[in-house]
Amino acid sequence: MRHHGIHHVTAIAGPARRNLDFYTRVLGLRLVKKTVNFDDPGTYHLYFGDSLGQPGSILTFFPWEHVAPGRNGIGSTQETAFRVPEGALGYWAHRFIEQGVEHGTVEKRFGQSVLTFKDPHGTSLALVGIPGADSEAAWAAGDIPAEHAIRGLEGVTLLVENGELTGAILTDVFGFRETARDGSLVRYKSDAVMGSTVVIRSAGGFLPGRMGGGSVHHVAFRASDDADQAEMVRKLAENHGLHPTEQKDRNYFRSVYFREPGGILFEIATDEPGFAADEAQDQLGAELKLPAFLEPRRREIEAHLPELA
Ligand code: ZN
């Protein structure tokens, strides 16, 4: 069955070791793939997600050892949110104090409880309390009790000058529907469980965003397979005058990219083949994986990557 929604979110971090420690130990996500940026193999590409590395659970990073801080603003992803069981926010507020994580207080958005926080490199994040999420599978490793563990991505908040054209792409091309409005915020939902929410905030007059540490680099939306992706590309061209790149093979999915009218880089990534394409499910993230075209350079690449532990 086809599900639409967010496939993954990719952001820019500072040093890889701290990035890895925060997402695996502090937040309790699984490292589901350790590879390099295929377009810049001197940089890691670390993928964090649920126990299976399912689409909709994945947050990935390009960790840059020396990165200038970015700035959220017009044309950027303002926040990336995870889903947790409704009763878990108290546990997380306590954990953030204990672990020295910068965080806000629990607030209400569209009737849901939300706890905002930042990762060590400035990425704006949130936990959204979801009724019934307790029954969803959780990656229970480390010291976080399974009942409180993160259940995958909830979604993103996009900050754009005027969200109408961006919203039209979500509904016409990516399988979302508008479900709520609150002032300058419009919320869109898809039929997936994880990664099913996009909130567009229209806010003319803000400064433009600047890419750097803590910035989201792009948001990837799901296509079940090549045919589904091709249909989306056709709609983007015919209905929205947008022309994505040619398809790129990312080993774990196949992708096209385009800049949406609000200025944010979007990707369409296939659900197939998934993260078990080059290592066993119970070994995900264990070894540095390289695409075939970089395998001949493995020794040189490994020698230049920073130590992770
Ligand atoms: Zn991507």
Short mmCIF file of C-alpha atoms and ligand atoms in Angstrom, two decimals:
data_model
loop_
_atom_site.label_atom_id
_atom_site.label_comp_id
_atom_site.label_asym_id
_atom_site.label_seq_id
_atom_site.Cartn_x
_atom_site.Cartn_y
_atom_site.Cartn_z
CA MET A 1 0.00 0.00 0.00
CA ARG A 2 1.19 3.48 -0.83
CA HIS A 3 1.80 5.90 1.99
CA HIS A 4 2.81 9.47 1.55
CA GLY A 5 4.38 11.94 3.94
CA ILE A 6 7.90 12.88 4.91
CA HIS A 7 10.60 10.34 4.05
CA HIS A 8 13.48 12.04 5.89
CA VAL A 9 14.82 15.40 6.99
CA THR A 10 18.49 16.28 6.49
CA ALA A 11 20.26 18.91 8.57
CA ILE A 12 23.75 20.31 9.07
CA ALA A 13 25.53 19.65 12.35
CA GLY A 14 28.87 20.49 13.96
CA PRO A 15 31.40 17.77 14.89
CA ALA A 16 30.17 14.24 14.12
CA ARG A 17 31.02 12.72 17.48
CA ARG A 18 28.77 15.12 19.39
CA ASN A 19 26.01 14.72 16.79
CA LEU A 20 26.14 10.93 17.12
CA ASP A 21 26.17 11.06 20.91
CA PHE A 22 23.19 13.42 21.10
CA TYR A 23 20.88 11.53 18.74
CA THR A 24 21.73 8.01 19.92
CA ARG A 25 22.40 8.42 23.64
CA VAL A 26 20.42 11.53 24.65
CA LEU A 27 17.43 11.03 22.30
CA GLY A 28 17.67 7.25 21.99
CA LEU A 29 17.36 6.99 18.19
CA ARG A 30 19.00 4.18 16.28
CA LEU A 31 21.97 4.94 14.03
CA VAL A 32 20.59 3.19 10.96
CA LYS A 33 23.31 4.12 8.47
CA LYS A 34 26.84 5.39 8.67
CA THR A 35 27.98 6.58 5.29
CA VAL A 36 29.43 9.68 3.62
CA ASN A 37 27.87 12.51 1.69
CA PHE A 38 27.94 10.98 -1.82
CA ASP A 39 28.59 14.44 -3.31
CA ASP A 40 31.28 15.29 -0.71
CA PRO A 41 32.84 12.05 0.59
CA GLY A 42 35.07 13.84 3.10
CA THR A 43 31.93 14.42 5.20
CA TYR A 44 29.95 11.80 7.07
CA HIS A 45 26.28 11.29 6.36
CA LEU A 46 24.71 9.88 9.53
CA TYR A 47 21.14 8.55 9.47
CA PHE A 48 19.12 8.22 12.66
CA GLY A 49 15.73 6.53 12.85
CA ASP A 50 13.58 3.82 14.37
CA SER A 51 14.52 0.16 14.83
CA LEU A 52 13.77 -0.65 11.17
CA GLY A 53 14.92 2.62 9.63
CA GLN A 54 11.47 3.15 8.16
CA PRO A 55 10.61 6.12 5.94
CA GLY A 56 9.13 8.79 8.19
CA SER A 57 11.43 8.01 11.09
CA ILE A 58 14.64 9.31 9.54
CA LEU A 59 16.61 12.41 10.49
CA THR A 60 20.01 12.63 8.81
CA PHE A 61 23.01 14.91 9.23
CA PHE A 62 26.00 16.18 7.37
CA PRO A 63 28.32 16.90 10.32
CA TRP A 64 30.86 19.57 9.46
CA GLU A 65 33.80 19.83 11.86
CA HIS A 66 34.09 23.59 11.37
CA VAL A 67 30.69 25.05 10.70
CA ALA A 68 29.39 28.58 11.10
CA PRO A 69 25.99 28.69 12.77
CA GLY A 70 23.02 28.99 10.45
CA ARG A 71 19.97 31.15 10.98
CA ASN A 72 16.33 30.15 10.62
CA GLY A 73 14.35 32.61 8.56
CA ILE A 74 12.26 32.93 5.46
CA GLY A 75 12.82 30.04 3.10
CA SER A 76 13.92 27.57 5.78
CA THR A 77 12.62 24.71 7.86
CA GLN A 78 11.98 26.27 11.22
CA GLU A 79 11.50 23.15 13.32
CA THR A 80 11.61 19.36 13.07
CA ALA A 81 9.30 17.46 15.42
CA PHE A 82 9.29 13.88 16.73
CA ARG A 83 6.29 11.95 17.98
CA VAL A 84 6.26 10.54 21.52
CA PRO A 85 3.44 9.03 23.61
CA GLU A 86 1.28 11.75 25.13
CA GLY A 87 2.31 10.87 28.67
CA ALA A 88 6.05 11.03 27.90
CA LEU A 89 6.60 14.81 27.82
CA GLY A 90 7.17 15.03 31.59
CA TYR A 91 9.86 12.37 31.34
CA TRP A 92 11.54 14.26 28.51
CA ALA A 93 11.41 17.65 30.26
CA HIS A 94 13.18 16.01 33.20
CA ARG A 95 15.71 14.28 30.93
CA PHE A 96 16.54 17.55 29.15
CA ILE A 97 17.31 19.22 32.50
CA GLU A 98 19.44 16.25 33.54
CA GLN A 99 21.34 16.18 30.22
CA GLY A 100 21.74 19.95 29.93
CA VAL A 101 19.62 20.21 26.77
CA GLU A 102 18.29 23.68 25.95
CA HIS A 103 14.48 23.43 25.97
CA GLY A 104 11.24 25.37 26.34
CA THR A 105 8.14 24.64 28.38
CA VAL A 106 5.27 22.45 27.22
CA GLU A 107 2.96 24.46 24.96
CA LYS A 108 -0.26 23.71 23.08
CA ARG A 109 -0.38 23.74 19.26
CA PHE A 110 -3.44 22.65 17.34
CA GLY A 111 -4.62 21.05 20.60
CA GLN A 112 -1.47 18.95 21.02
CA SER A 113 1.20 19.24 23.72
CA VAL A 114 4.59 20.23 22.34
CA LEU A 115 7.99 20.48 24.05
CA THR A 116 10.60 22.41 22.06
CA PHE A 117 14.35 21.89 22.40
CA LYS A 118 17.63 22.32 20.54
CA ASP A 119 20.41 19.92 19.71
CA PRO A 120 24.01 20.88 20.60
CA HIS A 121 24.53 22.53 17.19
CA GLY A 122 21.40 24.66 17.26
CA THR A 123 18.89 22.55 15.30
CA SER A 124 15.36 23.50 16.41
CA LEU A 125 13.46 20.38 17.45
CA ALA A 126 10.25 19.47 19.25
CA LEU A 127 8.52 16.50 20.80
CA VAL A 128 4.80 16.24 20.12
CA GLY A 129 2.69 14.18 22.55
CA ILE A 130 0.51 11.85 20.47
CA PRO A 131 -2.40 9.97 22.05
CA GLY A 132 -2.08 6.26 21.30
CA ALA A 133 1.57 6.42 20.19
CA ASP A 134 2.34 4.07 23.11
CA SER A 135 1.27 1.16 20.93
CA GLU A 136 3.78 2.01 18.18
CA ALA A 137 7.07 0.12 18.15
CA ALA A 138 10.02 1.86 19.78
CA TRP A 139 13.77 1.39 19.57
CA ALA A 140 14.57 0.55 23.17
CA ALA A 141 18.29 0.80 23.61
CA GLY A 142 20.19 2.64 26.30
CA ASP A 143 18.51 4.02 29.39
CA ILE A 144 15.28 5.44 27.90
CA PRO A 145 12.27 3.30 28.88
CA ALA A 146 10.40 2.03 25.79
CA GLU A 147 7.16 3.66 27.02
CA HIS A 148 8.73 7.12 26.61
CA ALA A 149 10.87 6.53 23.53
CA ILE A 150 10.60 8.58 20.33
CA ARG A 151 8.32 6.95 17.74
CA GLY A 152 9.68 8.60 14.61
CA LEU A 153 9.21 11.98 13.02
CA GLU A 154 5.96 13.85 13.46
CA GLY A 155 6.79 16.51 10.89
CA VAL A 156 8.27 19.88 10.08
CA THR A 157 7.34 23.54 10.28
CA LEU A 158 8.30 25.51 7.17
CA LEU A 159 8.79 29.26 7.34
CA VAL A 160 8.05 31.02 4.06
CA GLU A 161 6.96 34.43 2.91
CA ASN A 162 3.63 33.23 1.54
CA GLY A 163 2.73 29.59 1.96
CA GLU A 164 0.06 29.23 -0.65
CA LEU A 165 2.19 27.85 -3.50
CA THR A 166 4.09 25.57 -1.11
CA GLY A 167 0.79 24.27 0.27
CA ALA A 168 -0.49 23.59 -3.22
CA ILE A 169 2.49 21.28 -3.87
CA LEU A 170 1.84 19.38 -0.64
CA THR A 171 -1.80 18.76 -1.53
CA ASP A 172 -1.55 18.31 -5.30
CA VAL A 173 1.72 16.37 -5.51
CA PHE A 174 2.67 14.85 -2.13
CA GLY A 175 -0.67 13.49 -0.93
CA PHE A 176 -1.30 15.87 1.97
CA ARG A 177 -4.56 17.62 2.82
CA GLU A 178 -5.13 20.82 4.76
CA THR A 179 -6.57 20.00 8.19
CA ALA A 180 -6.32 23.17 10.31
CA ARG A 181 -5.53 26.87 10.33
CA ASP A 182 -4.39 29.00 13.25
CA GLY A 183 -3.39 32.57 12.42
CA SER A 184 -0.42 32.45 10.05
CA LEU A 185 -0.11 28.67 10.49
CA VAL A 186 -1.66 26.10 8.18
CA ARG A 187 -1.37 22.44 9.04
CA TYR A 188 -1.30 19.68 6.43
CA LYS A 189 -1.56 15.94 7.13
CA SER A 190 -0.84 12.84 5.08
CA ASP A 191 -2.08 9.27 5.48
CA ALA A 192 1.17 7.96 7.02
CA VAL A 193 1.67 7.36 10.74
CA MET A 194 5.18 8.83 10.96
CA GLY A 195 6.22 12.03 9.19
CA SER A 196 2.63 12.91 8.41
CA THR A 197 2.54 16.59 9.39
CA VAL A 198 3.73 19.74 7.66
CA VAL A 199 2.92 23.11 9.17
CA ILE A 200 3.48 26.10 6.92
CA ARG A 201 4.05 29.41 8.61
CA SER A 202 3.60 32.39 6.32
CA ALA A 203 5.53 35.30 7.76
CA GLY A 204 6.45 38.06 5.37
CA GLY A 205 9.00 40.54 6.62
CA PHE A 206 11.30 38.12 8.45
CA LEU A 207 14.98 37.96 7.54
CA PRO A 208 15.87 35.24 5.06
CA GLY A 209 17.36 32.07 6.54
CA ARG A 210 21.07 31.36 6.24
CA MET A 211 22.34 27.79 5.83
CA GLY A 212 24.83 26.65 8.48
CA GLY A 213 25.12 24.60 11.66
CA GLY A 214 21.66 23.75 12.97
CA SER A 215 19.98 24.42 9.61
CA VAL A 216 17.80 21.91 7.83
CA HIS A 217 19.36 21.30 4.42
CA HIS A 218 16.29 19.71 2.82
CA VAL A 219 13.05 17.88 3.48
CA ALA A 220 12.43 14.65 1.57
CA PHE A 221 8.93 13.41 0.75
CA ARG A 222 7.98 9.81 0.09
CA ALA A 223 7.30 8.14 -3.23
CA SER A 224 6.63 4.42 -3.01
CA ASP A 225 8.61 3.58 -6.13
CA ASP A 226 10.02 5.03 -9.38
CA ALA A 227 6.60 5.17 -11.06
CA ASP A 228 5.08 7.07 -8.14
CA GLN A 229 8.04 9.47 -8.20
CA ALA A 230 7.76 9.97 -11.96
CA GLU A 231 4.09 10.84 -11.55
CA MET A 232 5.00 13.45 -8.93
CA VAL A 233 7.65 14.91 -11.22
CA ARG A 234 5.09 15.11 -14.01
CA LYS A 235 2.63 16.98 -11.78
CA LEU A 236 5.35 19.38 -10.58
CA ALA A 237 6.15 20.28 -14.17
CA GLU A 238 2.61 20.41 -15.57
CA ASN A 239 0.76 22.00 -12.64
CA HIS A 240 3.47 24.02 -10.90
CA GLY A 241 6.08 24.84 -13.54
CA LEU A 242 8.82 23.17 -11.48
CA HIS A 243 11.53 20.95 -12.92
CA PRO A 244 13.32 18.61 -10.50
CA THR A 245 16.84 17.28 -11.09
CA GLU A 246 17.45 13.95 -12.79
CA GLN A 247 17.10 10.95 -10.50
CA LYS A 248 20.11 10.27 -8.24
CA ASP A 249 20.80 6.85 -6.74
CA ARG A 250 21.28 7.28 -2.97
CA ASN A 251 21.73 3.49 -2.40
CA TYR A 252 18.87 3.33 0.14
CA PHE A 253 16.40 5.34 -1.97
CA ARG A 254 16.36 7.10 -5.35
CA SER A 255 15.88 10.85 -5.33
CA VAL A 256 15.07 13.94 -7.30
CA TYR A 257 15.41 17.46 -5.91
CA PHE A 258 13.85 20.83 -6.53
CA ARG A 259 13.52 24.17 -4.77
CA GLU A 260 9.90 24.83 -3.85
CA PRO A 261 8.43 28.30 -4.44
CA GLY A 262 9.07 29.36 -0.81
CA GLY A 263 12.81 28.74 -1.27
CA ILE A 264 13.21 25.44 0.61
CA LEU A 265 15.01 22.50 -0.99
CA PHE A 266 12.63 19.54 -1.37
CA GLU A 267 13.53 15.97 -2.33
CA ILE A 268 11.32 13.11 -3.47
CA ALA A 269 12.78 9.83 -2.20
CA THR A 270 11.52 6.34 -2.98
CA ASP A 271 10.60 3.98 -0.13
CA GLU A 272 12.63 1.28 -1.86
CA PRO A 273 15.09 -0.32 -1.44
CA GLY A 274 15.55 0.86 2.19
CA PHE A 275 18.42 0.70 4.66
CA ALA A 276 18.79 -3.08 4.70
CA ALA A 277 20.04 -2.86 1.09
CA ASP A 278 23.69 -3.25 2.11
CA GLU A 279 23.71 -4.58 5.68
CA ALA A 280 21.53 -6.89 7.77
CA GLN A 281 18.65 -5.38 9.70
CA ASP A 282 20.27 -6.20 13.06
CA GLN A 283 23.57 -4.69 11.91
CA LEU A 284 22.27 -1.35 10.62
CA GLY A 285 24.75 1.45 11.30
CA ALA A 286 27.51 -0.90 12.44
CA GLU A 287 30.00 -0.24 9.66
CA LEU A 288 30.96 2.60 7.35
CA LYS A 289 29.03 1.92 4.15
CA LEU A 290 30.11 3.41 0.82
CA PRO A 291 28.38 3.38 -2.53
CA ALA A 292 30.07 1.19 -5.15
CA PHE A 293 31.58 4.18 -6.96
CA LEU A 294 33.41 5.29 -3.78
CA GLU A 295 34.49 1.80 -2.63
CA PRO A 296 37.85 2.01 -4.49
CA ARG A 297 38.66 5.11 -2.39
CA ARG A 298 37.69 3.55 0.97
CA ARG A 299 41.15 3.72 2.61
CA GLU A 300 41.65 7.34 1.69
CA ILE A 301 38.09 8.26 2.79
CA GLU A 302 38.39 6.42 6.12
CA ALA A 303 41.72 8.10 6.84
CA HIS A 304 40.19 11.56 6.47
CA LEU A 305 36.93 11.09 8.38
CA PRO A 306 36.98 12.22 12.01
CA GLU A 307 36.91 9.70 14.88
CA LEU A 308 33.38 8.91 16.04
CA ALA A 309 34.14 7.36 19.42
ZN ZN B 1 17.86 13.68 1.46
#
